[in-house]
Short mmCIF file of C-alpha atoms in Angstrom, two decimals:
data_model
loop_
_atom_site.label_atom_id
_atom_site.label_comp_id
_atom_site.label_asym_id
_atom_site.label_seq_id
_atom_site.Cartn_x
_atom_site.Cartn_y
_atom_site.Cartn_z
CA MET A 1 -24.40 95.99 -35.96
CA PRO A 2 -22.54 92.89 -36.76
CA LEU A 3 -18.91 92.16 -36.15
CA VAL A 4 -18.05 88.98 -38.05
CA ARG A 5 -15.13 86.64 -37.47
CA ILE A 6 -14.45 84.07 -40.20
CA ALA A 7 -11.89 81.33 -39.44
CA LEU A 8 -10.57 78.87 -42.00
CA ARG A 9 -7.51 76.81 -42.84
CA LYS A 10 -4.46 78.45 -44.34
CA GLY A 11 -3.95 78.05 -48.05
CA LYS A 12 -6.97 79.55 -49.75
CA SER A 13 -6.52 82.43 -52.21
CA GLU A 14 -7.39 85.99 -51.53
CA GLU A 15 -10.23 85.68 -54.00
CA TYR A 16 -11.58 82.67 -52.14
CA ARG A 17 -11.49 84.43 -48.80
CA ARG A 18 -13.10 87.52 -50.28
CA ALA A 19 -15.90 85.43 -51.74
CA LEU A 20 -16.49 83.91 -48.34
CA ALA A 21 -16.72 87.34 -46.74
CA ASP A 22 -18.98 88.65 -49.52
CA GLY A 23 -21.35 85.73 -49.19
CA VAL A 24 -21.55 85.97 -45.38
CA HIS A 25 -22.40 89.63 -45.71
CA GLN A 26 -24.91 89.17 -48.52
CA ALA A 27 -26.75 86.55 -46.50
CA MET A 28 -27.06 89.01 -43.63
CA ILE A 29 -28.46 91.64 -45.92
CA GLU A 30 -31.05 89.26 -47.39
CA ALA A 31 -32.03 87.32 -44.32
CA ILE A 32 -31.85 89.65 -41.38
CA ASP A 33 -31.98 93.09 -43.04
CA ALA A 34 -28.45 94.08 -42.15
CA PRO A 35 -27.72 97.45 -43.79
CA PRO A 36 -25.50 96.84 -46.83
CA GLN A 37 -22.89 99.26 -45.51
CA ASP A 38 -22.84 97.69 -42.06
CA ARG A 39 -19.87 95.48 -42.86
CA PHE A 40 -17.06 94.75 -40.46
CA GLN A 41 -15.32 91.41 -40.84
CA ILE A 42 -12.15 89.77 -39.61
CA ILE A 43 -10.83 86.77 -41.51
CA THR A 44 -8.23 84.52 -39.83
CA GLU A 45 -6.33 81.60 -41.28
CA HIS A 46 -5.08 78.71 -39.19
CA SER A 47 -2.84 75.71 -39.55
CA ALA A 48 -4.37 72.23 -39.46
CA ASN A 49 -3.29 71.81 -35.86
CA ASP A 50 -4.93 75.01 -34.75
CA LEU A 51 -8.34 74.74 -36.37
CA ILE A 52 -9.89 71.70 -34.77
CA TYR A 53 -13.24 70.32 -35.83
CA ASP A 54 -15.15 67.12 -35.45
CA PRO A 55 -15.57 65.43 -38.87
CA SER A 56 -19.01 63.95 -38.20
CA TYR A 57 -20.78 65.64 -35.24
CA LEU A 58 -24.56 65.46 -35.75
CA GLY A 59 -24.04 63.27 -38.79
CA ILE A 60 -22.56 66.02 -40.94
CA GLU A 61 -19.44 65.04 -42.88
CA ARG A 62 -17.03 67.92 -42.54
CA GLY A 63 -13.69 68.32 -44.22
CA ASP A 64 -10.60 70.53 -44.12
CA ASP A 65 -12.41 73.31 -45.98
CA ILE A 66 -14.42 73.96 -42.84
CA VAL A 67 -15.26 77.59 -42.21
CA MET A 68 -16.31 78.81 -38.78
CA VAL A 69 -18.31 82.02 -38.86
CA GLN A 70 -18.99 83.76 -35.56
CA ILE A 71 -21.27 86.79 -35.80
CA THR A 72 -21.74 89.27 -32.95
CA LEU A 73 -24.95 91.17 -33.59
CA SER A 74 -27.63 93.10 -31.79
CA ALA A 75 -30.31 91.04 -30.14
CA GLY A 76 -33.77 90.78 -31.53
CA ARG A 77 -33.87 88.41 -34.45
CA LYS A 78 -36.36 85.64 -34.01
CA PRO A 79 -35.53 82.00 -34.66
CA PRO A 80 -37.12 81.94 -38.14
CA GLN A 81 -34.89 84.84 -39.25
CA LYS A 82 -31.84 83.07 -37.84
CA ARG A 83 -32.74 79.89 -39.68
CA LYS A 84 -33.17 81.88 -42.89
CA LEU A 85 -29.75 83.39 -42.31
CA TYR A 86 -28.09 80.00 -42.00
CA GLN A 87 -29.83 78.64 -45.06
CA ARG A 88 -29.10 81.64 -47.25
CA MET A 89 -25.47 81.77 -46.21
CA ALA A 90 -25.00 78.12 -47.07
CA GLU A 91 -26.65 78.68 -50.44
CA LEU A 92 -24.59 81.74 -51.36
CA LEU A 93 -21.29 80.22 -50.27
CA ALA A 94 -22.05 77.04 -52.19
CA LYS A 95 -22.31 79.16 -55.33
CA ASN A 96 -19.23 81.19 -54.59
CA PRO A 97 -16.55 80.27 -53.61
CA GLY A 98 -18.02 76.79 -53.82
CA LEU A 99 -18.09 75.88 -50.15
CA ARG A 100 -19.89 72.62 -49.35
CA PRO A 101 -22.77 73.36 -47.01
CA GLN A 102 -21.44 70.66 -44.68
CA ASP A 103 -18.35 72.74 -44.13
CA LEU A 104 -20.11 75.87 -42.89
CA MET A 105 -20.45 76.33 -39.15
CA ILE A 106 -22.22 79.44 -37.88
CA ASN A 107 -22.56 80.85 -34.39
CA LEU A 108 -24.42 83.96 -33.36
CA VAL A 109 -23.56 86.02 -30.27
CA GLU A 110 -26.22 88.58 -29.41
CA THR A 111 -25.57 91.81 -27.62
CA ALA A 112 -27.52 94.94 -26.62
CA TRP A 113 -28.08 97.80 -29.02
CA GLU A 114 -26.15 100.20 -26.83
CA ASN A 115 -23.11 97.91 -27.02
CA TRP A 116 -21.78 99.39 -30.24
CA SER A 117 -19.71 102.40 -31.20
CA PHE A 118 -19.02 102.76 -34.92
CA GLY A 119 -16.64 105.67 -34.51
CA ASN A 120 -16.24 109.10 -32.95
CA GLY A 121 -16.66 107.64 -29.46
CA GLU A 122 -20.43 107.66 -29.83
CA ALA A 123 -23.06 104.97 -29.31
CA GLN A 124 -24.77 105.53 -32.62
CA TYR A 125 -27.72 103.17 -32.02
CA THR A 126 -28.86 104.82 -28.79
CA LYS A 127 -28.44 108.48 -29.46
CA MET B 1 -13.65 91.01 -15.78
CA PRO B 2 -12.87 92.07 -19.25
CA LEU B 3 -11.24 90.09 -22.00
CA VAL B 4 -10.31 92.49 -24.76
CA ARG B 5 -9.62 91.72 -28.42
CA ILE B 6 -8.00 94.47 -30.46
CA ALA B 7 -7.78 93.97 -34.23
CA LEU B 8 -5.88 96.24 -36.63
CA ARG B 9 -3.99 96.19 -39.91
CA LYS B 10 -0.50 94.82 -40.07
CA GLY B 11 2.35 97.33 -40.10
CA LYS B 12 2.09 99.40 -36.95
CA SER B 13 5.00 99.44 -34.49
CA GLU B 14 5.06 97.62 -31.15
CA GLU B 15 4.91 101.04 -29.50
CA TYR B 16 1.80 101.99 -31.44
CA ARG B 17 0.05 98.71 -30.56
CA ARG B 18 1.03 99.07 -26.92
CA ALA B 19 -0.39 102.59 -26.83
CA LEU B 20 -3.64 101.30 -28.25
CA ALA B 21 -3.84 98.63 -25.57
CA ASP B 22 -2.90 101.11 -22.83
CA GLY B 23 -5.55 103.56 -23.92
CA VAL B 24 -8.29 100.94 -24.17
CA HIS B 25 -7.48 99.81 -20.65
CA GLN B 26 -7.24 103.29 -19.20
CA ALA B 27 -10.65 104.17 -20.60
CA MET B 28 -12.09 101.11 -18.88
CA ILE B 29 -10.57 102.15 -15.58
CA GLU B 30 -11.90 105.67 -15.86
CA ALA B 31 -15.31 105.08 -17.37
CA ILE B 32 -16.52 101.76 -15.98
CA ASP B 33 -14.40 101.31 -12.86
CA ALA B 34 -12.45 98.36 -14.18
CA PRO B 35 -9.80 97.45 -11.59
CA PRO B 36 -6.40 98.68 -12.86
CA GLN B 37 -4.93 95.19 -12.55
CA ASP B 38 -7.81 93.55 -14.36
CA ARG B 39 -6.08 93.65 -17.70
CA PHE B 40 -6.19 90.83 -20.24
CA GLN B 41 -5.86 91.80 -23.91
CA ILE B 42 -5.18 90.08 -27.18
CA ILE B 43 -3.95 92.15 -30.12
CA THR B 44 -4.16 90.72 -33.62
CA GLU B 45 -2.84 92.15 -36.90
CA HIS B 46 -4.42 91.43 -40.22
CA SER B 47 -3.71 91.98 -43.89
CA ALA B 48 -5.80 94.45 -45.86
CA ASN B 49 -7.81 91.59 -47.37
CA ASP B 50 -8.62 90.09 -44.00
CA LEU B 51 -9.75 93.17 -42.05
CA ILE B 52 -12.81 94.39 -43.90
CA TYR B 53 -14.65 97.58 -43.00
CA ASP B 54 -17.10 99.88 -44.60
CA PRO B 55 -15.48 103.29 -45.26
CA SER B 56 -18.61 105.38 -44.60
CA TYR B 57 -21.27 103.46 -42.65
CA LEU B 58 -23.37 105.90 -40.59
CA GLY B 59 -21.59 108.77 -42.22
CA ILE B 60 -18.27 108.14 -40.51
CA GLU B 61 -15.23 108.31 -42.80
CA ARG B 62 -13.02 105.36 -41.86
CA GLY B 63 -9.59 104.59 -43.15
CA ASP B 64 -7.00 101.84 -43.07
CA ASP B 65 -5.97 102.70 -39.54
CA ILE B 66 -9.28 101.25 -38.34
CA VAL B 67 -9.13 99.49 -34.98
CA MET B 68 -11.83 97.06 -33.93
CA VAL B 69 -12.08 96.61 -30.17
CA GLN B 70 -14.27 93.82 -28.85
CA ILE B 71 -14.62 93.70 -25.06
CA THR B 72 -16.18 90.80 -23.24
CA LEU B 73 -17.16 91.98 -19.81
CA SER B 74 -19.53 91.19 -16.96
CA ALA B 75 -23.07 92.49 -17.37
CA GLY B 76 -24.39 95.44 -15.42
CA ARG B 77 -23.11 98.66 -16.88
CA LYS B 78 -25.85 101.02 -17.82
CA PRO B 79 -25.99 102.85 -21.16
CA PRO B 80 -24.58 106.12 -19.76
CA GLN B 81 -21.47 104.28 -18.54
CA LYS B 82 -21.06 102.59 -21.85
CA ARG B 83 -21.35 105.87 -23.71
CA LYS B 84 -18.74 107.34 -21.34
CA LEU B 85 -16.47 104.39 -22.12
CA TYR B 86 -16.68 104.93 -25.88
CA GLN B 87 -16.10 108.67 -25.54
CA ARG B 88 -13.16 108.32 -23.19
CA MET B 89 -11.53 105.61 -25.28
CA ALA B 90 -11.76 107.78 -28.38
CA GLU B 91 -10.24 110.72 -26.50
CA LEU B 92 -7.35 108.75 -25.04
CA LEU B 93 -6.47 106.98 -28.29
CA ALA B 94 -6.59 110.29 -30.17
CA LYS B 95 -3.86 111.58 -27.83
CA ASN B 96 -1.80 108.40 -27.99
CA PRO B 97 -1.07 106.76 -30.42
CA GLY B 98 -2.92 109.42 -32.37
CA LEU B 99 -5.87 107.36 -33.64
CA ARG B 100 -8.56 109.30 -35.39
CA PRO B 101 -11.85 108.84 -33.51
CA GLN B 102 -13.49 107.88 -36.80
CA ASP B 103 -11.26 104.83 -36.94
CA LEU B 104 -12.26 103.36 -33.58
CA MET B 105 -15.00 100.74 -33.58
CA ILE B 106 -16.03 99.26 -30.23
CA ASN B 107 -18.30 96.35 -29.40
CA LEU B 108 -19.21 95.06 -25.92
CA VAL B 109 -20.24 91.47 -25.24
CA GLU B 110 -21.75 91.03 -21.80
CA THR B 111 -21.58 87.87 -19.80
CA ALA B 112 -22.54 86.71 -16.29
CA TRP B 113 -20.32 87.22 -13.28
CA GLU B 114 -19.90 83.54 -12.74
CA ASN B 115 -18.54 83.17 -16.28
CA TRP B 116 -14.94 83.97 -15.36
CA SER B 117 -12.01 82.05 -13.90
CA PHE B 118 -8.84 84.09 -13.46
CA GLY B 119 -6.71 81.14 -12.46
CA ASN B 120 -6.49 78.17 -10.10
CA GLY B 121 -9.64 76.68 -11.58
CA GLU B 122 -11.82 78.91 -9.42
CA ALA B 123 -14.69 81.28 -10.20
CA GLN B 124 -13.28 84.22 -8.31
CA TYR B 125 -16.30 86.47 -8.68
CA THR B 126 -18.77 84.04 -7.14
CA LYS B 127 -16.86 82.51 -4.31
CA MET C 1 -22.61 73.76 -28.83
CA PRO C 2 -19.30 75.20 -27.90
CA LEU C 3 -16.95 77.21 -30.06
CA VAL C 4 -13.66 77.48 -28.20
CA ARG C 5 -10.86 80.01 -28.69
CA ILE C 6 -7.56 79.24 -27.05
CA ALA C 7 -4.89 81.98 -27.03
CA LEU C 8 -1.32 81.52 -25.88
CA ARG C 9 2.19 82.82 -26.48
CA LYS C 10 4.13 81.73 -29.55
CA GLY C 11 6.72 79.05 -29.12
CA LYS C 12 5.00 75.99 -27.72
CA SER C 13 5.11 72.74 -29.67
CA GLU C 14 2.25 71.28 -31.67
CA GLU C 15 2.04 68.52 -29.05
CA TYR C 16 1.71 71.08 -26.26
CA ARG C 17 -1.05 72.96 -28.07
CA ARG C 18 -2.88 69.75 -28.88
CA ALA C 19 -2.71 68.73 -25.24
CA LEU C 20 -4.23 72.07 -24.27
CA ALA C 21 -7.05 71.63 -26.71
CA ASP C 22 -7.62 68.03 -25.63
CA GLY C 23 -7.76 68.98 -21.95
CA VAL C 24 -10.16 71.86 -22.54
CA HIS C 25 -12.48 69.56 -24.46
CA GLN C 26 -12.26 66.71 -21.95
CA ALA C 27 -13.17 69.06 -19.12
CA MET C 28 -16.25 70.14 -21.04
CA ILE C 29 -17.30 66.49 -21.52
CA GLU C 30 -16.84 65.69 -17.87
CA ALA C 31 -18.13 68.85 -16.24
CA ILE C 32 -20.93 70.15 -18.46
CA ASP C 33 -21.91 67.07 -20.45
CA ALA C 34 -20.67 68.41 -23.78
CA PRO C 35 -21.07 65.65 -26.39
CA PRO C 36 -17.63 64.14 -27.07
CA GLN C 37 -18.00 64.85 -30.77
CA ASP C 38 -19.06 68.44 -30.25
CA ARG C 39 -15.57 69.80 -30.67
CA PHE C 40 -14.73 72.98 -32.54
CA GLN C 41 -11.64 74.86 -31.38
CA ILE C 42 -9.46 77.63 -32.68
CA ILE C 43 -5.95 78.00 -31.26
CA THR C 44 -4.02 81.26 -31.78
CA GLU C 45 -0.46 82.08 -30.89
CA HIS C 46 0.68 85.60 -30.07
CA SER C 47 3.88 87.51 -29.49
CA ALA C 48 4.70 88.75 -26.01
CA ASN C 49 3.59 92.24 -27.02
CA ASP C 50 0.24 91.09 -28.24
CA LEU C 51 -0.89 88.85 -25.42
CA ILE C 52 -1.14 91.13 -22.44
CA TYR C 53 -1.97 89.91 -18.93
CA ASP C 54 -1.69 91.21 -15.45
CA PRO C 55 0.86 89.15 -13.49
CA SER C 56 -0.95 89.31 -10.12
CA TYR C 57 -4.61 90.32 -10.46
CA LEU C 58 -6.64 88.81 -7.60
CA GLY C 59 -3.44 87.59 -6.03
CA ILE C 60 -2.75 84.96 -8.65
CA GLU C 61 0.87 84.86 -9.89
CA ARG C 62 0.64 84.45 -13.64
CA GLY C 63 3.54 83.92 -16.01
CA ASP C 64 4.26 83.85 -19.74
CA ASP C 65 2.70 80.44 -20.11
CA ILE C 66 -0.70 82.06 -19.62
CA VAL C 67 -3.52 80.52 -21.64
CA MET C 68 -6.77 82.42 -22.27
CA VAL C 69 -9.70 80.15 -23.05
CA GLN C 70 -12.90 81.75 -24.32
CA ILE C 71 -15.80 79.39 -24.73
CA THR C 72 -19.01 80.37 -26.53
CA LEU C 73 -21.72 77.90 -25.51
CA SER C 74 -25.45 77.57 -25.22
CA ALA C 75 -26.99 79.10 -22.10
CA GLY C 76 -28.31 77.00 -19.30
CA ARG C 77 -25.42 75.77 -17.16
CA LYS C 78 -25.80 76.71 -13.54
CA PRO C 79 -22.97 78.19 -11.49
CA PRO C 80 -22.01 74.88 -9.86
CA GLN C 81 -21.47 73.30 -13.27
CA LYS C 82 -19.40 76.23 -14.39
CA ARG C 83 -17.28 76.01 -11.26
CA LYS C 84 -16.79 72.31 -11.87
CA LEU C 85 -15.76 73.11 -15.45
CA TYR C 86 -13.05 75.54 -14.32
CA GLN C 87 -11.73 73.16 -11.70
CA ARG C 88 -11.65 70.14 -13.96
CA MET C 89 -9.98 72.05 -16.75
CA ALA C 90 -7.29 73.28 -14.42
CA GLU C 91 -6.70 69.71 -13.16
CA LEU C 92 -6.54 68.14 -16.56
CA LEU C 93 -4.22 70.82 -18.01
CA ALA C 94 -1.95 70.56 -15.00
CA LYS C 95 -1.45 66.86 -15.81
CA ASN C 96 -0.99 67.41 -19.50
CA PRO C 97 0.66 69.55 -20.90
CA GLY C 98 1.68 70.59 -17.40
CA LEU C 99 0.05 74.01 -17.29
CA ARG C 100 0.19 75.73 -13.90
CA PRO C 101 -3.36 76.39 -12.69
CA GLN C 102 -2.41 79.99 -12.11
CA ASP C 103 -1.84 80.38 -15.83
CA LEU C 104 -5.33 79.32 -16.93
CA MET C 105 -7.85 82.05 -17.58
CA ILE C 106 -11.34 81.00 -18.67
CA ASN C 107 -14.30 83.04 -19.93
CA LEU C 108 -17.71 81.77 -20.95
CA VAL C 109 -19.98 83.54 -23.41
CA GLU C 110 -23.51 82.18 -23.42
CA THR C 111 -25.75 82.22 -26.39
CA ALA C 112 -29.23 80.93 -27.31
CA TRP C 113 -29.76 77.40 -28.54
CA GLU C 114 -31.02 78.61 -31.90
CA ASN C 115 -27.79 80.52 -32.43
CA TRP C 116 -25.92 77.59 -33.91
CA SER C 117 -25.65 75.99 -37.32
CA PHE C 118 -23.33 73.00 -37.51
CA GLY C 119 -23.57 72.62 -41.25
CA ASN C 120 -25.99 72.35 -44.17
CA GLY C 121 -27.47 75.76 -43.37
CA GLU C 122 -29.66 74.29 -40.66
CA ALA C 123 -30.20 75.20 -37.03
CA GLN C 124 -29.75 71.71 -35.67
CA TYR C 125 -30.69 72.44 -32.11
CA THR C 126 -34.10 73.90 -32.88
CA LYS C 127 -35.40 71.63 -35.64
#
């Protein structure tokens, strides 16, 4: 049930971007029980002018490697699960591709279970 | 009240992309009574590496023609209307541009009626 | 708490796009008390074919300078604040970069306070 948008600066390799996407997905599997096959992700690259971030909001020192991850998912996870998701994603991305935890911004957008069609014009979660 | 984001692989013609956008909009008119003029759509094309999908989640065989449609709209449609929307969109896009229903993923994000300004700095739906 | 996506046609200068982003952020500071440092924005440019808008929905005469601003933010602003946000954003962007108020479309997506991580794998708003 997630649709994931990952935004970063232009210039990273395909391998780097793939590792980001892999880590984001793995964290969802581990922390919020996303099905391993439930993977739909859109990665976008942006110029410096078009990816704007504050370098110290809330005392966190961000740099140009910033990655903004916006996850649309079905409602129902409780705050502890969400916190676990953030923590695990930061851990996994720190390992590979080596993203500093300071440079990971995450936002969840929750939606109803009947708000998804995964193909064939059907609402698979409410059949 | 919808803002529609349509993501697909790079390489389709302008005509193909326009037909996608037309079909998505027509389905909204027919299935959820969207006003015909209420059309605001953003189409984005992505490389194979940057548009990631599972080829068989929920038993649906997806291919590289996959289209991810994310629709932000005002809250209030009931599940039967949403199901009708998915079904009609799949039908229309199968006719033109010939999208396989397996390759259509749809996600709805619902928002409040006062969450829109269509110009002039006004909240037209709550005046 | 906002993540802002700004979409416009290709062809405007970096200065123009920066002025758009500045005005959107300033309006949020003034109208809904967004912290000045709480600035995270993604600007995307699109070809004419890929940024589709209705030129007269609700009687507003839009043109190719249309800008679509989608703001994901924490829930809790009341309708008067939202209306003030739309009005102030239109005013500021009319001054600089000179955007016609007719060409400004705004959509808010509200999300829970625990749905944000601004770095370090932590949910800063719910600690």
